[in-house]
Short mmCIF file of C-alpha atoms and ligand atoms in Angstrom, two decimals:
data_model
loop_
_atom_site.label_atom_id
_atom_site.label_comp_id
_atom_site.label_asym_id
_atom_site.label_seq_id
_atom_site.Cartn_x
_atom_site.Cartn_y
_atom_site.Cartn_z
CA MET W 1 0.00 0.00 0.00
CA LYS W 2 1.14 3.54 -0.82
CA PRO W 3 1.67 6.06 1.97
CA PHE W 4 -1.60 7.90 2.59
CA GLU W 5 -0.39 11.36 1.52
CA ASN W 6 1.14 10.01 -1.72
CA ASP W 7 -2.12 8.34 -2.60
CA LEU W 8 -4.04 11.58 -2.06
CA ALA W 9 -1.47 13.59 -4.03
CA GLU W 10 -1.84 11.26 -7.02
CA ARG W 11 -5.60 11.43 -6.93
CA LEU W 12 -5.61 15.22 -6.68
CA ALA W 13 -3.18 15.39 -9.60
CA ALA W 14 -5.52 13.22 -11.67
CA LEU W 15 -8.42 15.58 -10.96
CA ARG W 16 -6.27 18.57 -11.92
CA GLU W 17 -5.29 16.88 -15.18
CA GLN W 18 -8.96 16.35 -16.10
CA ASN W 19 -9.84 19.97 -15.25
CA LEU W 20 -12.00 18.63 -12.45
CA LEU W 21 -10.11 19.98 -9.46
CA ARG W 22 -12.24 22.21 -7.26
CA GLN W 23 -11.09 24.83 -4.83
CA LEU W 24 -12.84 27.05 -2.33
CA ARG W 25 -13.01 30.80 -2.70
CA CYS W 26 -13.36 32.64 0.57
CA VAL W 27 -16.15 35.23 0.49
CA ASP W 28 -15.82 38.11 2.95
CA SER W 29 -19.38 39.42 2.70
CA ALA W 30 -22.96 38.19 3.04
CA GLN W 31 -24.62 36.33 0.15
CA SER W 32 -26.30 39.06 -1.88
CA PRO W 33 -26.10 40.43 -5.44
CA ARG W 34 -22.59 41.67 -4.56
CA ILE W 35 -19.98 39.50 -2.92
CA GLN W 36 -16.44 40.29 -1.92
CA ILE W 37 -13.61 37.87 -2.77
CA ASP W 38 -9.94 38.69 -2.14
CA GLY W 39 -10.80 42.34 -1.58
CA LYS W 40 -12.60 42.61 -4.91
CA TRP W 41 -16.37 43.00 -5.37
CA PHE W 42 -18.26 40.80 -7.82
CA GLN W 43 -21.78 40.76 -9.16
CA ASN W 44 -23.05 37.46 -7.85
CA PHE W 45 -24.98 35.16 -10.19
CA SER W 46 -24.10 31.96 -8.36
CA SER W 47 -26.29 31.52 -5.29
CA ASN W 48 -29.63 29.76 -4.88
CA ASP W 49 -30.88 32.62 -2.73
CA TYR W 50 -33.59 33.24 -5.34
CA LEU W 51 -35.62 35.76 -3.36
CA GLY W 52 -32.67 37.51 -1.74
CA LEU W 53 -33.72 36.37 1.74
CA ALA W 54 -30.37 35.02 3.00
CA ASN W 55 -29.37 38.51 4.11
CA HIS W 56 -32.89 39.89 4.70
CA PRO W 57 -33.27 41.97 7.90
CA ALA W 58 -36.39 40.04 9.00
CA LEU W 59 -34.62 36.66 8.79
CA LYS W 60 -31.57 37.95 10.61
CA GLU W 61 -33.76 39.44 13.33
CA ALA W 62 -35.68 36.17 13.73
CA ALA W 63 -32.39 34.25 13.99
CA ILE W 64 -31.00 36.66 16.58
CA LEU W 65 -34.16 36.47 18.66
CA ALA W 66 -34.06 32.67 18.55
CA ILE W 67 -30.44 32.67 19.66
CA GLU W 68 -31.24 35.00 22.55
CA THR W 69 -34.11 32.79 23.69
CA PHE W 70 -32.96 29.28 22.78
CA GLY W 71 -29.18 29.61 22.50
CA ALA W 72 -26.70 28.90 19.75
CA GLY W 73 -26.73 25.12 19.84
CA SER W 74 -29.46 22.52 19.86
CA GLY W 75 -27.95 20.10 22.37
CA ALA W 76 -28.51 16.73 20.75
CA SER W 77 -30.87 14.78 18.55
CA ARG W 78 -34.48 15.81 19.22
CA LEU W 79 -35.32 12.35 20.53
CA ILE W 80 -32.57 12.62 23.13
CA CYS W 81 -32.68 16.07 24.72
CA GLY W 82 -36.17 17.23 23.83
CA SER W 83 -37.30 19.02 20.76
CA LEU W 84 -36.86 22.80 20.67
CA ALA W 85 -39.96 24.92 20.08
CA PRO W 86 -38.53 26.85 17.08
CA ILE W 87 -38.32 23.58 15.14
CA HIS W 88 -41.95 22.75 15.94
CA GLN W 89 -42.94 26.21 14.73
CA LEU W 90 -40.95 25.62 11.56
CA GLU W 91 -42.66 22.30 10.93
CA THR W 92 -46.13 23.79 11.42
CA ALA W 93 -45.26 26.56 8.96
CA LEU W 94 -43.84 24.06 6.45
CA ALA W 95 -46.93 21.84 6.55
CA ARG W 96 -49.11 24.89 5.95
CA LEU W 97 -46.93 26.09 3.07
CA LYS W 98 -46.97 22.64 1.45
CA LYS W 99 -50.64 21.95 2.25
CA THR W 100 -49.78 18.68 3.98
CA GLU W 101 -50.85 17.21 7.32
CA ALA W 102 -47.36 17.34 8.74
CA ALA W 103 -43.70 18.13 8.11
CA ILE W 104 -40.38 17.10 9.59
CA ALA W 105 -37.20 19.18 9.53
CA PHE W 106 -33.72 17.83 8.88
CA SER W 107 -30.38 19.58 9.20
CA SER W 108 -30.04 19.63 5.39
CA GLY W 109 -31.89 18.68 2.24
CA TYR W 110 -29.24 16.03 1.71
CA ALA W 111 -30.10 14.49 5.06
CA ALA W 112 -33.83 14.72 4.34
CA ALA W 113 -33.52 12.77 1.07
CA ASN W 114 -31.25 10.25 2.68
CA GLY W 115 -33.55 9.89 5.69
CA VAL W 116 -36.82 9.41 3.89
CA ILE W 117 -35.75 7.13 1.04
CA ALA W 118 -33.68 4.78 3.15
CA ALA W 119 -36.47 4.63 5.76
CA VAL W 120 -39.35 4.00 3.36
CA LEU W 121 -37.64 1.50 1.02
CA ASP W 122 -35.68 -1.65 1.60
CA LYS W 123 -33.83 -4.10 -0.59
CA ASP W 124 -36.92 -5.82 -1.96
CA ASP W 125 -38.35 -2.53 -3.24
CA ILE W 126 -37.95 -0.59 -6.48
CA ILE W 127 -36.96 3.04 -6.90
CA ILE W 128 -37.42 4.76 -10.27
CA LEU W 129 -35.36 7.93 -10.76
CA ASP W 130 -35.25 10.65 -13.37
CA LYS W 131 -31.76 10.53 -14.91
CA LEU W 132 -30.95 14.03 -13.64
CA VAL W 133 -32.07 13.82 -10.00
CA HIS W 134 -29.74 15.31 -7.42
CA ALA W 135 -26.85 13.30 -5.97
CA CYS W 136 -28.56 13.14 -2.56
CA ILE W 137 -31.38 11.09 -4.10
CA VAL W 138 -29.01 8.78 -5.95
CA ASP W 139 -26.98 8.24 -2.78
CA ALA W 140 -30.15 7.60 -0.77
CA ALA W 141 -31.41 5.13 -3.37
CA LYS W 142 -28.13 3.20 -3.15
CA LEU W 143 -28.22 3.28 0.64
CA SER W 144 -31.76 1.90 0.71
CA GLY W 145 -30.61 -1.19 -1.17
CA ALA W 146 -33.70 -0.98 -3.39
CA LYS W 147 -33.46 -1.95 -7.06
CA ILE W 148 -32.71 1.26 -8.96
CA ARG W 149 -34.19 1.99 -12.38
CA VAL W 150 -33.46 5.26 -14.20
CA PHE W 151 -35.74 6.85 -16.80
CA GLY W 152 -34.61 9.37 -19.40
CA HIS W 153 -34.83 12.94 -18.21
CA ASN W 154 -38.51 14.01 -18.24
CA ASP W 155 -39.18 11.09 -20.63
CA LEU W 156 -42.73 9.96 -19.86
CA GLY W 157 -42.59 7.03 -22.29
CA ASP W 158 -39.49 5.69 -20.60
CA LEU W 159 -41.00 6.27 -17.15
CA GLU W 160 -44.04 4.27 -18.21
CA ASN W 161 -41.79 1.41 -19.38
CA LYS W 162 -40.06 1.36 -16.00
CA LEU W 163 -43.41 1.49 -14.19
CA LYS W 164 -44.72 -1.44 -16.25
CA TRP W 165 -41.60 -3.38 -15.38
CA ALA W 166 -42.04 -2.50 -11.70
CA ALA W 167 -45.76 -3.34 -11.71
CA GLN W 168 -44.90 -6.92 -12.69
CA ARG W 169 -42.62 -7.15 -9.69
CA THR W 170 -44.48 -5.35 -6.94
CA GLY W 171 -46.62 -8.29 -5.97
CA PRO W 172 -45.88 -10.25 -2.82
CA SER W 173 -42.15 -10.74 -2.33
CA ILE W 174 -40.29 -13.01 0.05
CA SER W 175 -40.47 -10.47 2.85
CA GLY W 176 -43.95 -9.14 2.23
CA THR W 177 -45.08 -6.68 -0.42
CA ARG W 178 -42.69 -4.87 -2.70
CA ARG W 179 -42.96 -1.14 -3.03
CA ALA W 180 -42.23 1.12 -5.99
CA LEU W 181 -41.30 4.78 -5.55
CA VAL W 182 -40.80 7.29 -8.38
CA VAL W 183 -38.55 10.25 -7.58
CA THR W 184 -38.14 13.46 -9.55
CA GLU W 185 -37.31 17.10 -8.96
CA SER W 186 -39.85 19.77 -9.84
CA ILE W 187 -37.29 22.30 -11.12
CA PHE W 188 -34.02 20.60 -11.99
CA SER W 189 -31.02 22.00 -10.17
CA MET W 190 -28.48 22.15 -12.98
CA ASP W 191 -30.75 22.59 -16.01
CA GLY W 192 -33.53 24.75 -14.61
CA ASP W 193 -36.25 22.93 -16.53
CA ALA W 194 -39.48 21.64 -14.97
CA ALA W 195 -40.74 18.08 -14.66
CA PRO W 196 -44.09 17.27 -16.34
CA LEU W 197 -45.55 16.67 -12.88
CA ARG W 198 -49.21 16.31 -13.83
CA GLU W 199 -48.35 13.53 -16.26
CA ILE W 200 -45.97 11.87 -13.82
CA VAL W 201 -48.68 11.88 -11.14
CA ALA W 202 -51.14 10.31 -13.61
CA LEU W 203 -48.62 7.61 -14.55
CA LYS W 204 -47.64 6.66 -11.01
CA GLU W 205 -51.33 6.39 -10.13
CA LYS W 206 -52.02 4.26 -13.20
CA TYR W 207 -49.40 1.74 -12.05
CA GLY W 208 -50.00 2.04 -8.32
CA ALA W 209 -46.57 3.45 -7.50
CA TRP W 210 -45.74 6.23 -5.02
CA LEU W 211 -44.16 9.58 -5.86
CA MET W 212 -41.55 11.76 -4.17
CA VAL W 213 -40.88 15.25 -5.54
CA ASP W 214 -37.81 17.25 -4.56
CA GLU W 215 -38.83 20.91 -4.65
CA ALA W 216 -35.42 22.28 -3.65
CA HIS W 217 -35.45 24.89 -6.43
CA ALA W 218 -39.19 25.57 -6.63
CA THR W 219 -40.04 26.16 -2.96
CA GLY W 220 -40.57 29.88 -2.44
CA VAL W 221 -40.26 30.45 -6.18
CA LEU W 222 -43.34 28.82 -7.75
CA GLY W 223 -46.97 28.66 -6.71
CA GLY W 224 -49.26 31.49 -5.64
CA ASN W 225 -47.97 31.24 -2.06
CA GLY W 226 -44.47 30.05 -2.92
CA GLY W 227 -45.35 26.44 -2.09
CA GLY W 228 -43.64 25.17 -5.25
CA LEU W 229 -44.70 23.48 -8.48
CA ILE W 230 -46.93 21.04 -6.59
CA GLU W 231 -48.91 23.99 -5.24
CA GLU W 232 -49.00 25.64 -8.66
CA LEU W 233 -50.48 22.48 -10.20
CA ALA W 234 -52.72 21.75 -7.17
CA LEU W 235 -51.23 18.26 -6.72
CA SER W 236 -50.43 18.29 -3.01
CA ASP W 237 -52.88 15.53 -2.09
CA ARG W 238 -51.56 13.27 -4.86
CA VAL W 239 -47.84 13.33 -4.02
CA GLU W 240 -46.90 10.96 -1.20
CA ILE W 241 -43.58 12.61 -0.29
CA GLN W 242 -42.75 16.29 -0.76
CA MET W 243 -39.20 17.36 -0.12
CA ALA W 244 -37.73 20.84 0.12
CA THR W 245 -34.63 22.62 1.28
CA LEU W 246 -34.57 25.64 3.55
CA GLY W 247 -31.24 26.84 2.18
CA LYS W 248 -32.29 28.10 -1.24
CA ALA W 249 -35.18 30.53 -1.74
CA LEU W 250 -35.96 30.26 1.99
CA GLY W 251 -32.60 31.86 2.74
CA ALA W 252 -31.66 29.73 5.78
CA ALA W 253 -30.33 26.17 6.00
CA GLY W 254 -31.90 22.76 6.48
CA GLY W 255 -34.21 20.38 4.70
CA CYS W 256 -37.66 18.94 5.17
CA ILE W 257 -40.08 16.21 4.25
CA CYS W 258 -43.78 17.09 4.07
CA GLY W 259 -46.62 14.62 3.85
CA SER W 260 -49.07 12.73 5.99
CA ARG W 261 -48.94 12.59 9.82
CA GLN W 262 -48.12 8.90 9.49
CA LEU W 263 -45.19 9.58 7.17
CA VAL W 264 -43.74 12.03 9.70
CA ASP W 265 -44.39 9.67 12.64
CA PHE W 266 -42.64 6.93 10.70
CA LEU W 267 -39.62 9.13 9.92
CA ILE W 268 -39.28 10.17 13.57
CA ASN W 269 -38.86 6.46 14.27
CA ARG W 270 -36.89 5.30 11.26
CA ALA W 271 -35.02 8.14 9.48
CA ARG W 272 -31.44 7.66 10.56
CA PRO W 273 -30.20 11.24 9.80
CA PHE W 274 -33.04 12.45 12.06
CA ILE W 275 -32.35 9.99 14.87
CA PHE W 276 -28.56 10.02 14.85
CA SER W 277 -27.78 13.68 14.16
CA THR W 278 -27.95 16.86 16.22
CA ALA W 279 -31.12 18.87 15.55
CA PRO W 280 -31.02 22.01 13.37
CA VAL W 281 -29.90 25.05 15.39
CA PRO W 282 -32.62 27.42 16.65
CA ALA W 283 -31.31 30.30 14.52
CA ALA W 284 -31.68 28.36 11.26
CA ALA W 285 -35.15 27.09 12.18
CA ALA W 286 -36.38 30.55 13.17
CA ALA W 287 -34.92 32.19 10.05
CA ALA W 288 -36.61 29.58 7.84
CA THR W 289 -39.92 30.05 9.66
CA GLU W 290 -39.71 33.79 9.08
CA ALA W 291 -38.88 33.14 5.41
CA ILE W 292 -41.98 30.96 5.06
CA ARG W 293 -44.12 33.72 6.57
CA LEU W 294 -42.49 36.18 4.20
CA VAL W 295 -42.89 34.16 0.97
CA GLN W 296 -46.64 33.90 1.65
CA SER W 297 -47.00 37.62 2.37
CA PRO W 298 -47.54 40.45 -0.14
CA GLU W 299 -43.78 41.10 0.07
CA GLY W 300 -43.14 37.51 -1.03
CA LYS W 301 -45.48 37.88 -3.98
CA GLU W 302 -43.69 41.08 -4.95
CA LEU W 303 -40.31 39.31 -4.72
CA ARG W 304 -41.59 36.53 -7.00
CA ARG W 305 -42.88 39.14 -9.43
CA LYS W 306 -39.47 40.83 -9.41
CA LEU W 307 -37.71 37.50 -9.94
CA ALA W 308 -40.03 36.62 -12.82
CA SER W 309 -39.33 39.97 -14.44
CA ASN W 310 -35.55 39.44 -14.08
CA ILE W 311 -35.90 35.96 -15.59
CA ALA W 312 -38.01 37.24 -18.48
CA SER W 313 -35.68 40.10 -19.34
CA SER W 314 -32.56 37.93 -19.25
CA GLN W 315 -34.20 35.18 -21.26
CA SER W 316 -35.39 37.52 -23.96
CA ALA W 317 -31.97 39.20 -24.14
CA LEU W 318 -30.28 35.79 -24.38
CA GLY W 319 -32.70 34.55 -27.01
CA HIS W 320 -34.20 31.79 -24.91
CA GLY W 321 -37.54 30.46 -26.02
CA GLU W 322 -36.88 31.50 -29.62
CA SER W 323 -36.26 28.72 -32.08
CA SER W 324 -33.12 29.78 -33.92
CA SER W 325 -32.35 33.44 -33.46
CA SER W 326 -30.21 33.17 -30.37
CA SER W 327 -28.62 36.53 -29.84
CA LEU W 328 -25.88 34.83 -27.85
CA ALA W 329 -23.37 33.89 -30.52
CA ALA W 330 -21.97 30.74 -28.94
CA PRO W 331 -22.56 28.55 -27.12
CA LYS W 332 -26.30 28.13 -27.10
CA PRO W 333 -28.09 28.30 -23.80
CA GLY W 334 -28.71 24.70 -22.94
CA GLY W 335 -30.86 22.64 -20.63
CA GLY W 336 -34.59 22.33 -21.04
CA GLY W 337 -34.58 25.37 -23.26
CA SER W 338 -38.16 26.28 -22.49
CA SER W 339 -38.77 29.45 -20.57
CA ASN W 340 -40.61 28.02 -17.59
CA GLY W 341 -39.95 30.78 -15.14
CA SER W 342 -37.00 29.07 -13.52
CA PRO W 343 -34.19 31.26 -12.19
CA ILE W 344 -31.53 28.75 -13.30
CA ILE W 345 -29.94 29.41 -16.69
CA PRO W 346 -27.40 26.83 -17.84
CA ILE W 347 -25.04 27.64 -20.70
CA ILE W 348 -23.60 24.32 -21.76
CA PHE W 349 -20.06 24.12 -23.10
CA GLY W 350 -19.44 20.41 -22.78
CA ASP W 351 -15.69 20.74 -22.40
CA GLU W 352 -14.56 21.34 -18.83
CA GLN W 353 -11.74 23.73 -19.72
CA LYS W 354 -14.00 25.86 -21.90
CA ALA W 355 -16.50 26.27 -19.08
CA LEU W 356 -13.68 27.16 -16.68
CA ASP W 357 -12.27 29.70 -19.15
CA ALA W 358 -15.67 31.31 -19.59
CA ALA W 359 -16.11 31.61 -15.82
CA ALA W 360 -12.63 33.16 -15.56
CA ARG W 361 -13.46 35.67 -18.31
CA LEU W 362 -16.60 36.68 -16.46
CA ARG W 363 -14.62 37.08 -13.24
CA GLU W 364 -12.30 39.49 -15.07
CA LYS W 365 -15.42 41.59 -15.57
CA ASN W 366 -16.31 41.26 -11.89
CA ILE W 367 -19.11 38.79 -12.56
CA PHE W 368 -19.18 35.64 -10.45
CA VAL W 369 -20.78 32.64 -12.18
CA PRO W 370 -19.70 29.09 -11.36
CA ALA W 371 -18.47 26.59 -13.94
CA ILE W 372 -20.29 23.37 -13.08
CA ARG W 373 -18.45 20.14 -13.84
CA TYR W 374 -18.54 16.45 -13.14
CA PRO W 375 -19.69 15.05 -10.75
CA SER W 376 -22.32 17.81 -10.38
CA VAL W 377 -23.26 17.20 -14.03
CA ALA W 378 -22.36 14.36 -16.42
CA ARG W 379 -18.84 14.26 -17.85
CA GLY W 380 -18.62 16.33 -21.01
CA SER W 381 -21.61 18.53 -20.11
CA ALA W 382 -19.73 21.23 -18.23
CA ARG W 383 -21.56 24.50 -18.08
CA LEU W 384 -21.93 27.94 -16.65
CA ARG W 385 -24.82 27.90 -14.22
CA ILE W 386 -26.29 31.36 -13.88
CA THR W 387 -28.80 31.95 -11.13
CA LEU W 388 -30.98 35.03 -10.98
CA THR W 389 -32.56 36.43 -7.85
CA ALA W 390 -35.21 38.98 -6.97
CA ALA W 391 -32.46 41.09 -5.45
CA HIS W 392 -30.74 41.70 -8.79
CA SER W 393 -31.50 45.03 -10.43
CA GLN W 394 -32.33 45.50 -14.10
CA GLU W 395 -28.88 46.99 -14.47
CA ASP W 396 -27.28 43.85 -12.99
CA ILE W 397 -29.13 41.79 -15.61
CA PHE W 398 -28.00 44.08 -18.46
CA CYS W 399 -24.39 43.80 -17.24
CA LEU W 400 -24.62 40.01 -17.16
CA VAL W 401 -26.20 39.73 -20.59
CA ASP W 402 -23.66 42.12 -22.08
CA ALA W 403 -20.76 40.13 -20.61
CA LEU W 404 -22.23 36.84 -21.83
CA LYS W 405 -22.63 38.17 -25.34
CA LYS W 406 -19.01 39.28 -25.33
CA LEU W 407 -17.82 35.83 -24.29
CA ASP W 408 -16.13 34.83 -27.48
CA ILE W 409 -15.81 31.10 -27.13
CA GLY W 410 -13.45 29.04 -29.21
CA ASN W 411 -10.41 31.28 -29.54
C1 LIG S 501 -29.43 21.61 -2.96
C2 LIG S 501 -30.24 20.43 -3.27
C3 LIG S 501 -30.48 19.44 -2.32
C4 LIG S 501 -29.78 19.42 -1.00
O1 LIG S 501 -30.27 20.39 -0.16
P1 LIG S 501 -29.32 20.96 1.00
O2 LIG S 501 -30.25 21.60 1.93
O3 LIG S 501 -28.40 21.93 0.31
O4 LIG S 501 -28.58 19.81 1.56
C5 LIG S 501 -31.35 18.45 -2.64
N1 LIG S 501 -31.94 18.37 -3.84
C6 LIG S 501 -31.70 19.28 -4.80
C7 LIG S 501 -32.38 19.15 -6.11
C8 LIG S 501 -30.83 20.33 -4.55
O5 LIG S 501 -30.57 21.20 -5.50
#
């Protein structure tokens, strides 16, 4: 066996060679449309803080008040040291937002996905995933031991094939009855396109499967009250498991599962990241609760209107939604391509180095946009991932569009 440090050095060198090495950049300011890195200010088009709540005075005040009342730490797992009131308030607010009987908070969305899937499924069961679901769902599926089937991204025909296959196998198994769970995102994290949820719901019902929808990027953003795509399509009583994160449009940190009282009771007993991990801190829970109040208020509606207007103006300037007359010379904006009101705009380069070069060129113009590479997206589909927020001004959007148009790729 090689010495440990030599082994790591070789593996890091291999990543560097493939243009896949990642490094942290220390930010010396709050997440907002401007961030400071190495003493220099950048326009920030990288965060998932879609409504600009991460640095909102009301969230900060709620967090401070929670710290003053309940302290900085949460002590232990909620089953061990008692369950702090701010988390109960958060769960009540979440269930109301998602129109479900109950909700349960986790310390992250990653933990929520992991907790629910591995608790609900076991090795005799079947899990059917959209090809582009988030890594936390893939990891959870593997952890559950269930048989994994993947359908083409948003491909209803392929989903139906997988459901037919599952339906033949979900009869009685050795250990009881097999289960089949379909999992998709509502707005996809790296492509920004939407799942055809109505059709997916109809299909899973036709074959008697269950459905989990990860609304990480739609919560706060879509729906009349910011409940997500499920709210917008009025599907909340037809989706067994709703998942969201508190760290994106809700401006705090944490994750949650929303659904029936029984689902939540079951997870309290069986979700390992809930049982074996320290509870979310009071500050994060209180900030998220305030964010939920805010997204349902007139201010929240106004923020969504502002976000939609920023999305529309950038999409029209970039030529999205038009068949051939892209005003962005090269490369073409990629992903789902349809203008669905998502704040995520991918510009796909394919080649890792080209995406990195484009991000570096934008940084020279004081614009911060991340180059997204494997393993966040498939190999050879490296991209710039631009995220818009309600906190960006029209002028910010013009600056971004101008810089993107001047990106002269290929030389
Ligand atoms: C960010 C994200 C998660 C994980 O949520 P965290 O709260 O950041 O752990 C889960 N699913 C999707 C689709 C995400 O984009």
